[in-house]
Every structure is written in C-alpha cells, then in structure tokens.
XYZ file of C-alpha atoms in Angstrom:
542
model
C 16.382 -28.136 -27.058
C 18.617 -26.463 -29.988
C 15.979 -25.800 -33.205
C 16.661 -26.579 -36.793
C 15.606 -25.855 -40.100
C 16.126 -27.764 -43.291
C 16.144 -26.374 -46.579
C 16.254 -28.695 -50.161
C 14.414 -28.484 -53.039
C 14.337 -32.203 -53.746
C 11.088 -33.167 -51.206
C 12.693 -36.822 -50.804
C 15.986 -35.839 -49.242
C 14.360 -32.833 -47.162
C 12.209 -35.181 -45.967
C 14.575 -38.109 -45.836
C 16.931 -35.781 -43.354
C 14.246 -34.936 -41.549
C 13.823 -38.963 -40.061
C 17.900 -39.741 -40.662
C 19.073 -39.573 -37.247
C 17.333 -38.953 -33.844
C 17.789 -35.355 -33.435
C 16.410 -35.198 -30.242
C 19.535 -37.602 -28.694
C 21.742 -35.110 -29.664
C 19.675 -32.692 -28.044
C 18.051 -31.213 -31.166
C 14.344 -30.646 -32.787
C 13.738 -30.448 -36.011
C 11.106 -26.836 -36.126
C 10.172 -26.992 -40.010
C 11.844 -27.875 -43.585
C 11.540 -25.519 -46.237
C 11.980 -25.765 -50.234
C 13.256 -23.094 -51.231
C 15.227 -19.886 -50.310
C 12.360 -17.479 -49.602
C 10.806 -19.929 -48.100
C 13.035 -20.667 -45.570
C 13.514 -16.567 -44.038
C 10.112 -17.167 -43.706
C 10.348 -19.705 -41.299
C 13.058 -18.191 -40.009
C 10.940 -15.218 -39.169
C 8.085 -17.604 -37.492
C 10.789 -20.194 -35.345
C 14.284 -18.204 -35.441
C 16.148 -21.181 -35.557
C 19.534 -22.578 -33.946
C 21.229 -24.023 -36.848
C 20.534 -23.965 -40.775
C 20.912 -26.993 -42.623
C 20.880 -25.524 -46.516
C 21.188 -27.174 -49.721
C 23.538 -24.842 -51.598
C 21.723 -25.196 -55.410
C 18.196 -24.115 -55.055
C 16.150 -22.746 -57.428
C 15.860 -19.092 -57.397
C 17.999 -18.624 -54.106
C 20.636 -20.660 -53.764
C 21.881 -21.464 -50.567
C 24.537 -18.860 -50.661
C 22.115 -16.042 -51.214
C 20.212 -17.285 -48.340
C 23.223 -17.624 -46.161
C 23.783 -14.237 -46.634
C 20.636 -12.826 -45.889
C 20.577 -14.743 -42.964
C 23.535 -13.068 -41.789
C 21.688 -9.830 -41.836
C 19.721 -11.155 -39.462
C 21.551 -13.088 -36.952
C 25.418 -12.791 -37.514
C 25.329 -15.436 -34.876
C 23.337 -18.098 -36.618
C 24.608 -21.706 -37.021
C 24.890 -23.149 -40.485
C 25.988 -26.484 -42.223
C 25.650 -26.575 -46.019
C 24.497 -29.332 -47.960
C 26.231 -30.303 -51.953
C 25.735 -32.792 -54.292
C 29.089 -32.277 -55.613
C 32.463 -31.760 -54.374
C 33.111 -28.322 -55.463
C 35.899 -26.376 -53.704
C 34.655 -23.146 -54.792
C 31.014 -23.479 -53.517
C 32.898 -25.021 -50.583
C 34.890 -22.102 -50.254
C 32.158 -19.455 -50.692
C 30.186 -20.584 -47.557
C 33.298 -20.957 -45.548
C 33.768 -16.564 -46.080
C 29.816 -17.090 -44.780
C 30.722 -18.693 -41.061
C 29.528 -21.880 -42.030
C 30.120 -24.577 -39.751
C 30.034 -27.383 -42.315
C 30.265 -28.624 -45.292
C 28.382 -32.338 -46.245
C 28.076 -33.744 -48.956
C 25.226 -35.541 -50.172
C 24.327 -38.524 -49.781
C 25.086 -37.392 -46.286
C 27.243 -39.777 -43.922
C 25.546 -40.271 -40.614
C 29.020 -40.568 -38.848
C 30.500 -37.260 -40.683
C 26.593 -35.382 -39.522
C 26.942 -36.247 -36.000
C 30.110 -35.145 -35.706
C 29.266 -31.325 -36.730
C 26.258 -32.150 -34.550
C 28.200 -32.555 -31.268
C 30.662 -29.683 -32.041
C 27.710 -27.344 -33.245
C 26.120 -28.113 -29.598
C 28.905 -27.597 -27.821
C 29.784 -23.989 -29.804
C 26.215 -23.197 -29.093
C 26.476 -24.340 -24.914
C 29.518 -22.338 -24.603
C 27.881 -19.393 -26.656
C 24.834 -19.060 -23.736
C 27.378 -19.648 -21.272
C 29.341 -16.557 -21.683
C 25.339 -14.305 -22.904
C 24.490 -16.129 -19.449
C 27.563 -14.731 -17.849
C 27.638 -11.998 -19.672
C 23.556 -10.823 -18.909
C 24.909 -11.848 -14.717
C 27.747 -9.831 -14.714
C 26.099 -6.321 -16.376
C 23.159 -7.343 -13.931
C 25.961 -6.963 -11.196
C 27.991 -4.133 -12.386
C 24.086 -1.753 -12.574
C 22.838 -2.899 -9.478
C 26.577 -2.098 -7.951
C 26.661 1.016 -9.304
C 22.983 1.837 -8.254
C 23.762 1.035 -4.940
C 27.074 3.106 -5.150
C 25.239 5.986 -6.073
C 22.529 5.707 -3.208
C 24.608 5.438 -0.991
C 27.876 7.790 -2.060
C 30.139 5.160 -2.880
C 30.458 6.439 -6.535
C 31.864 9.680 -5.632
C 35.229 8.381 -5.313
C 34.967 7.124 -9.354
C 36.618 9.787 -11.734
C 34.782 8.006 -14.856
C 31.929 10.072 -15.201
C 28.124 8.749 -14.366
C 26.129 8.734 -17.222
C 29.191 7.112 -18.943
C 29.753 4.032 -16.837
C 25.428 3.955 -16.646
C 25.736 3.713 -20.843
C 28.227 0.969 -20.053
C 24.969 -1.138 -17.970
C 22.940 -0.741 -20.377
C 20.722 2.734 -18.386
C 19.704 4.873 -20.015
C 16.794 7.695 -19.786
C 15.232 10.818 -19.077
C 13.309 10.903 -15.415
C 14.460 8.629 -13.621
C 12.401 7.912 -10.019
C 13.310 5.293 -6.921
C 10.572 2.992 -6.025
C 11.268 1.010 -2.480
C 9.609 -2.243 -0.893
C 10.239 -2.324 2.989
C 9.408 -6.243 4.471
C 7.730 -4.965 7.477
C 8.138 -8.091 9.297
C 10.489 -8.418 12.834
C 14.232 -9.791 12.097
C 15.634 -10.586 8.773
C 13.938 -11.748 6.388
C 15.471 -15.631 5.097
C 16.753 -16.135 1.643
C 13.773 -17.798 0.042
C 10.966 -14.780 0.662
C 13.667 -12.789 -1.093
C 14.222 -14.128 -3.947
C 10.541 -14.776 -4.156
C 10.164 -10.630 -3.397
C 13.322 -9.909 -5.984
C 11.426 -12.479 -8.521
C 8.006 -10.688 -8.024
C 9.813 -7.288 -8.664
C 11.715 -8.213 -11.887
C 8.457 -9.893 -13.706
C 7.051 -6.203 -12.907
C 9.473 -3.713 -13.337
C 12.459 -5.615 -15.540
C 10.955 -7.654 -17.954
C 7.911 -5.126 -18.405
C 11.483 -2.319 -19.610
C 10.062 -0.412 -16.650
C 13.459 -0.454 -14.662
C 15.740 -2.285 -12.581
C 15.780 -3.815 -9.193
C 18.327 -4.193 -6.828
C 18.598 -4.509 -3.081
C 19.501 -2.172 -0.382
C 19.778 -1.582 3.424
C 17.280 -4.546 4.157
C 14.855 -3.405 1.079
C 14.324 -4.051 -1.966
C 14.224 -0.633 -4.941
C 13.613 -0.305 -8.617
C 15.206 2.011 -10.313
C 12.687 3.606 -12.939
C 13.572 4.643 -16.164
C 10.097 7.152 -16.616
C 7.264 8.325 -14.313
C 4.078 5.843 -13.688
C 1.137 7.126 -14.197
C -1.169 6.532 -10.777
C -3.572 4.409 -12.581
C -0.332 2.758 -13.230
C 0.764 2.279 -9.764
C -2.366 1.137 -8.620
C -2.020 -1.297 -10.669
C 1.450 -3.156 -10.007
C 0.682 -2.116 -6.289
C -2.310 -4.935 -7.010
C -0.418 -7.223 -8.665
C 2.304 -7.250 -6.493
C -0.047 -7.566 -3.812
C -1.337 -10.939 -5.416
C 2.546 -12.302 -6.418
C 3.221 -11.544 -2.148
C 0.418 -12.145 -0.891
C 1.326 -16.417 0.146
C 4.455 -15.156 1.502
C 2.865 -13.792 4.789
C 4.476 -11.017 5.503
C 3.690 -7.493 5.613
C 5.735 -4.575 3.174
C 5.370 -0.829 2.171
C 6.185 0.390 -1.288
C 6.916 3.917 -1.561
C 7.981 6.131 -4.629
C 10.961 8.811 -4.212
C 10.311 12.013 -6.520
C 11.452 12.571 -10.199
C 14.615 13.348 -10.545
C 16.346 14.347 -14.366
C 19.411 12.543 -14.471
C 21.513 9.766 -12.644
C 23.024 11.666 -9.941
C 20.379 13.206 -8.112
C 18.752 9.692 -7.837
C 19.678 9.903 -4.361
C 17.297 12.713 -3.790
C 14.853 10.351 -4.849
C 15.795 7.872 -2.816
C 15.591 9.922 0.240
C 12.483 11.082 -0.292
C 11.219 7.440 -0.657
C 13.002 6.409 2.661
C 11.551 8.758 4.198
C 7.749 7.320 3.278
C 8.776 4.094 3.965
C 9.843 5.509 8.015
C 6.271 7.205 7.707
C 4.463 4.017 6.966
C 2.579 3.519 10.197
C 0.607 7.099 9.851
C 0.626 7.034 5.524
C 0.080 3.661 4.438
C -3.805 3.311 3.395
C -2.926 -0.009 1.008
C -1.054 1.012 -2.102
C 2.168 3.135 -3.066
C 3.103 5.768 -0.831
C 4.183 8.823 -2.915
C 5.402 12.280 -1.926
C 1.870 13.457 -2.239
C 1.334 10.472 0.436
C 3.012 13.619 2.998
C 0.817 15.833 2.766
C -2.287 13.695 2.463
C -4.236 12.539 5.595
C -4.510 8.752 6.889
C -8.125 8.380 6.976
C -10.863 9.387 5.425
C -12.820 9.528 8.624
C -13.628 13.778 9.774
C -15.435 14.353 12.491
C -14.876 17.268 15.977
C -15.030 14.950 18.247
C -17.524 13.448 20.570
C -19.624 16.635 19.600
C -20.248 15.784 16.368
C -22.948 13.311 16.816
C -24.234 12.307 20.493
C -26.964 9.782 19.022
C -25.642 6.267 19.434
C -24.165 5.598 16.019
C -25.065 4.522 12.970
C -27.375 1.491 11.693
C -30.347 -0.436 12.780
C -30.547 1.803 16.322
C -33.435 3.861 17.285
C -31.266 7.047 17.865
C -29.459 6.467 14.693
C -29.353 9.710 12.547
C -31.726 11.364 14.999
C -29.761 13.490 17.057
C -28.743 16.913 17.150
C -25.089 17.648 16.225
C -23.298 19.616 18.927
C -20.015 22.271 18.726
C -16.469 21.292 17.900
C -14.482 22.898 20.694
C -10.856 24.020 21.050
C -8.509 20.887 19.940
C -8.189 18.502 22.652
C -4.969 16.849 23.826
C -4.319 13.272 23.827
C -5.693 12.857 27.813
C -8.490 14.707 27.020
C -9.627 12.683 24.094
C -9.163 9.802 25.762
C -11.377 11.048 28.204
C -13.857 12.045 25.793
C -13.548 8.662 24.408
C -14.826 6.892 27.125
C -17.443 8.959 27.853
C -18.186 8.663 23.905
C -18.297 4.716 24.342
C -20.659 5.209 27.625
C -23.512 7.073 26.101
C -22.882 4.646 23.176
C -22.073 7.101 20.293
C -20.338 4.938 17.633
C -19.573 7.453 15.134
C -17.954 9.921 18.025
C -15.630 7.118 18.928
C -14.450 6.265 15.359
C -13.726 10.314 14.996
C -11.808 10.400 18.431
C -9.286 7.915 17.278
C -8.985 9.584 14.274
C -7.456 12.983 16.276
C -6.055 10.676 18.894
C -3.765 8.944 15.805
C -3.453 12.624 14.478
C -2.803 13.639 17.943
C 0.032 11.531 18.693
C 1.366 11.737 14.863
C 1.477 15.360 16.000
C 3.747 14.852 18.749
C 6.273 12.990 17.209
C 5.711 9.491 19.007
C 6.847 7.317 17.575
C 4.609 3.679 16.412
C 5.443 1.099 19.336
C 5.300 3.477 21.654
C 1.648 4.813 19.701
C 0.579 1.055 20.030
C 1.591 0.907 24.365
C -0.765 3.716 24.944
C -3.299 3.163 22.779
C -3.451 -0.681 24.739
C -3.197 1.341 27.868
C -6.423 3.703 26.738
C -8.375 0.641 26.316
C -7.671 -1.180 29.303
C -8.274 1.722 31.495
C -11.982 2.454 29.383
C -12.054 -1.443 29.950
C -11.733 -1.041 34.260
C -14.167 2.102 33.748
C -16.936 0.078 31.880
C -16.374 -3.404 34.296
C -17.443 -1.350 37.023
C -20.993 -0.334 34.593
C -21.537 -4.721 33.828
C -19.257 -7.120 35.877
C -20.349 -9.158 32.831
C -17.889 -7.520 30.251
C -15.077 -10.274 32.765
C -16.101 -12.764 30.530
C -15.019 -11.274 27.557
C -11.644 -10.452 28.695
C -9.879 -13.222 26.569
C -11.078 -11.188 23.653
C -9.576 -8.074 24.543
C -6.228 -9.794 25.439
C -6.663 -10.917 21.924
C -7.309 -7.796 20.438
C -4.269 -6.000 22.190
C -1.793 -8.439 20.936
C -3.610 -7.533 17.536
C -3.585 -3.462 17.889
C 0.591 -4.213 18.669
C 0.554 -6.107 15.439
C -0.669 -3.352 13.097
C 0.205 -1.986 10.865
C -0.784 1.287 10.429
C -2.773 4.129 12.417
C -5.625 2.992 10.105
C -5.217 -0.875 10.972
C -4.461 0.235 14.526
C -7.616 2.469 15.398
C -9.904 -0.601 13.212
C -8.708 -3.234 15.711
C -8.932 -0.755 18.722
C -12.368 0.571 16.934
C -13.616 -3.647 18.027
C -12.284 -3.773 20.721
C -14.504 -0.725 21.941
C -17.613 -1.575 19.782
C -17.469 -4.722 22.651
C -18.045 -2.698 25.584
C -20.117 -0.532 23.591
C -22.655 -3.837 22.564
C -22.650 -5.217 26.167
C -23.239 -1.972 27.909
C -25.946 -1.279 25.295
C -27.177 -4.737 26.920
C -26.799 -4.359 30.533
C -27.213 -0.093 30.837
C -30.664 1.138 31.803
C -32.294 4.374 30.840
C -29.053 5.079 27.762
C -31.347 7.639 26.643
C -31.055 10.148 30.245
C -27.595 9.444 29.652
C -27.706 10.901 25.847
C -30.112 13.407 27.295
C -26.984 14.569 30.239
C -25.219 14.907 27.322
C -27.198 17.390 25.219
C -28.398 19.317 27.912
C -24.216 19.718 29.321
C -23.128 20.598 25.966
C -26.032 22.145 24.652
C -27.368 24.449 27.337
C -27.635 27.565 25.114
C -29.797 25.787 22.966
C -33.629 26.410 23.756
C -33.741 22.514 25.031
C -37.325 20.853 25.115
C -38.610 17.866 26.739
C -41.056 17.959 23.983
C -38.179 18.207 21.100
C -36.507 15.681 22.476
C -39.230 13.061 23.088
C -39.742 13.455 19.188
C -36.319 11.932 19.026
C -36.086 9.525 21.172
C -40.036 8.513 19.847
C -40.915 8.121 23.253
C -44.366 10.105 24.683
C -43.425 13.381 26.648
C -44.747 12.475 30.040
C -43.225 8.864 30.336
C -39.477 11.031 29.512
C -40.062 13.078 31.617
C -40.937 10.782 34.161
C -37.827 8.278 33.181
C -35.566 11.256 33.582
C -36.913 12.024 36.909
C -36.591 8.550 37.991
C -33.130 8.352 36.969
C -31.652 11.666 38.219
C -33.773 12.488 40.321
C -34.886 16.254 39.099
C -36.922 17.060 36.668
C -36.315 17.574 33.560
C -36.696 22.061 33.471
C -35.265 21.657 37.077
C -32.395 20.111 35.907
C -31.191 22.551 32.634
C -31.919 25.244 34.407
C -29.373 24.082 37.541
C -26.577 23.576 34.234
C -27.319 26.545 33.487
C -26.964 28.522 36.519
C -23.412 26.860 37.365
C -22.102 27.818 34.217
C -23.980 31.505 34.296
C -21.300 31.513 37.799
C -18.402 30.628 35.710
C -19.025 33.205 33.175
C -19.934 35.702 35.964
C -16.892 35.364 37.742
C -14.512 36.509 34.305
C -16.547 39.335 34.745
C -18.822 38.952 31.540
C -22.467 41.785 32.032
C -25.743 40.108 33.117
C -27.140 40.023 29.986
C -24.439 38.342 28.085
C -24.177 36.114 30.707
C -28.178 35.398 30.196
C -27.936 34.593 26.542
C -24.271 32.757 26.136
C -27.039 30.424 28.986
C -29.752 29.904 26.962
C -32.259 32.588 28.774
C -33.551 35.118 26.297
C -35.520 36.902 28.930
C -32.597 38.655 31.865
C -35.558 38.907 34.267
C -36.025 35.721 33.242
C -32.634 34.675 33.939
C -32.918 37.195 37.326
C -35.742 35.067 39.213
C -34.107 31.719 38.267
C -30.845 33.126 39.411
C -32.142 33.949 42.899
C -33.809 31.103 43.349
C -31.127 29.050 42.951
C -28.240 31.021 44.335
C -29.683 33.284 46.897
C -28.898 36.327 45.252
C -29.429 38.489 42.003
C -26.629 37.682 39.142
C -25.075 41.789 39.692
C -23.738 40.825 43.765
C -22.528 37.339 42.659
C -20.720 38.988 40.681
C -19.739 41.739 43.161
C -19.366 39.408 45.917
C -16.582 37.126 43.083
C -14.496 40.217 42.318
C -13.865 40.823 46.246
C -13.767 37.653 47.232
C-alpha cells in the first residue's frame, strides 16, 4: 500500500479528508495526520510516507516551507497541495517544488481520484525502475566477481577498481567464503534458491558482503574479515536455516587479500579447503588454519597406549599399565593391530588406531572413495575373523551391512571413524559375551609387549581384582603353561633374536628383563640347550 500523510491546521477538514474516499480501494493507506508543518516533519520521520497531502496556508510553517524541508530529505516524495484560494502565484511556487497537483477546497472527489491514479502509476513505475536497477546492479556485481575469479576480467581494459565501484563493491580487505553442497548430481533449483536466500540473509542484508554462484558452489565476497566467534555464529545460523533441506555441505573461507585484483587467491584457498573437507571438516567453517590442524582430537600411540578393556564400566577400565608406542606402522600393520585391539576388547586402542589409520590414508594421498572402500574391506575382514570365534555374530550381519552403507555416505573422516568404531564396538560386545578367559588374552598381550619389565602375577592379579592363585590357575588352564614359564619362553625367544643381531650377552639380558646375567644364562640354557655366547657364535657361523 502507498502510505499517505495528511497535513492541515483545520481538524474537521483534516479528519474529513481521511474519510472522504476509500483510500484502500486505490492502493493507498492514510498512516496519520498532522496539524502543522513541524508536526508533519516529525510524522514524516516516523512513517516515511510516499505521498503528503498538505494545506498550503498554515500558521508557523506554511505548505511551501514544509515542501522545501521535505524535499531536502526525500527528493522523490510525492506531494498534493490543498488551498482555499485560487491563488496562481502559490500554485506556481508549488509546481517549482515539483508538487504532483494543486487541489482547491472544498476538494472535488473526482479530481482527487484522478490525481491518486496518476500518482499510483508513477510510483509503480518508479518502484519497478528501482527494482530493475537493483537487480541489474546485482547481476553486474555477480558477473564481475565471477569474471575476476575465473580470470575472464583480464580482457576488460577498464580498471577493476572502477568497475567494482560502479556495482557498489568497496572495502580494504576482502575474503572469499564458499558453501559447497556435498551431494551426488546437481542440486535442484528450489534447494539452490533456499541456499542463496540463507546466504543473502546472513551476509548481504547484514552488510557483510555480496553473494554469488560459481561452479556448483555458492560464494560470498566478504568486505572485511570476520572474527572466529562471528564465523561460529554464522555457521550455526546457516545450519539452522538449511537443516530441513536434507543436504550436506561444507563451508570454507579463503585467505585475506588487500584488493579486488587478489580475490582469486582467496578463492583458490577456499576451493582447496572445500576439496579437502573430508579430512578437515569438524562441523564449522573451514579456515586456512585448518590446513595445519589435526582432524581428530584423539591422540594415541596405537594398541600399546592402553592395554585393558577400554573405558566405561568395564572391570579393567583405567587400570591397565601403559605400553611403549613403537615406530610408525603401515596401513596393513594398523589393520592387524586393529583386529587385535578388538579381540582383547581395548576400546581406547580401537579409537586411537582408527585415527592413525585415517591419518595414514591421508598421508598416502588416498581419495575419499578409496578410503571408504578400504575401511569397508578392513571391517569385513575383522568381522570374518571375529565370526570364527563367535558364530553368533552371523545374526548381526544385516546390521553390519547397514553400517557399511553409512560408511560409504560418511561426510568426513571423523564421521567415518565414528561409524567404524560403532561397528567394531558391536563385535567387541559380542566377543565379550562369548569369549572365555579374556583376562588371559590381555595378560598375553602384556607379556608380549612388556617382557622387558618386571612382570609379576601378583601385580596383575591386583589389576584384574583376582586372587593370584586363581589367576595363575586360569592362565595355566588356558595356555597350558604356568605364568612364569610362559614369560620366560617369550623372553628367551626375544633374546635369541637380539643375539642373532650381535648384541653382547649382558645387553641382551637387560633388554629382555633379566637384571642378573647369571640368572639369564641359566634360563637360556634351560630352554635352548646351550649358553647365550655359544648360541651367538653358532648363529654367526651359520
């Protein structure tokens, strides 16, 4: 509706004119009335009307003075003059201030209606022209940004800063922000419109920058850098607005640059971040700092980090001694350790190994789809191995098939590891229900990884909250060997390896956990049938 303000010092005429015609039928709405020029100026500031109908003669500030003041605030304001006198000089002055018409009192209804129709047509044309100008500016601005980012602007001889100014682009520091929908095929027009609308609301309507589309992505040319807290808030608001679209997307922001000619560098950085979203994304806007940051807050050193059954309510939680880290492992070795961690129920090691596995694939330069396929292959192998120990797992094959599908749809390495961890947890739960003497498996793990330490059955019994005699019997029944015998055999096997490498006897004794060299001699002779020195010579001459 076209807003109207009526100004007249005569109350009856003022109120009469408000009800004189059905303003709404002609597309108008009388927002208020004013009794004099000063009040009219106040009401103008309050309502910003499109049309002012004002008496030309009023005490204090007359109609002509009011028009002059209103024109300084709004040159395009439409004005109808009312007068009780057929005064040509007043009418002439009113026309010099570009009044739309001059009405004599008492107002003729048909004459007023004619003016209203003409003014409405003019206002409609002005709005259409302004809207077209705005749309054209938006098109030209978006086309300019696109041409700079793609390099097509280099053929234009007009200075870039001049062309940028013509379409309303100004600023001292620029950045490119990209929103890239992550979905198979192209997004449909409705989704594209909703994404663009959300970006316009977040950036253009708040004066932060200008929205554009490029290569199946949406971008924003930011006119000034945003603080990290602002980026976090914007991401949350965007997520809320786009939640119902059912699509995944990544949002990245490029380097800061000092002028329009350099925004392509910012765009390249943002594109690189989007391409690597699978490794970098953590549910926030990706920044150049993301390239040097890790993808997973979980740090660990593999299966040796914790040797008990994970965390939570398990009996062994938090009580197991820590292990040494060891060298970096290949993806195949990590896969083997992952099964072993599942087999002994070590949740912390599973989490850490999955993280290492993702980092290893990343270091290899593996692509997203390749990584997903290799994860599924590895998990299938682990499931098959676990199935031999617990045939009941066959009843859960459908759950695993669904889990593999979720892995293929994982948006980031964090999400992929989370899905894999859930599947492996199901295996661990089932093995925990079916497996007998799992404590012994953990003890064997401890022996093989910590044979050089002062391992004692009494110490382990405290860890597992068992009587040492009972734990020793359990170990013997499961392995067929007494604890100390098994430990000695592992140590001697390791000692043979070190002797073959040429280490001296006392060095070997220390490395495999014997503080007394003579005691080591006796143990070695007992299990090998010869002394350590003789064994080393024998191997050197073999």
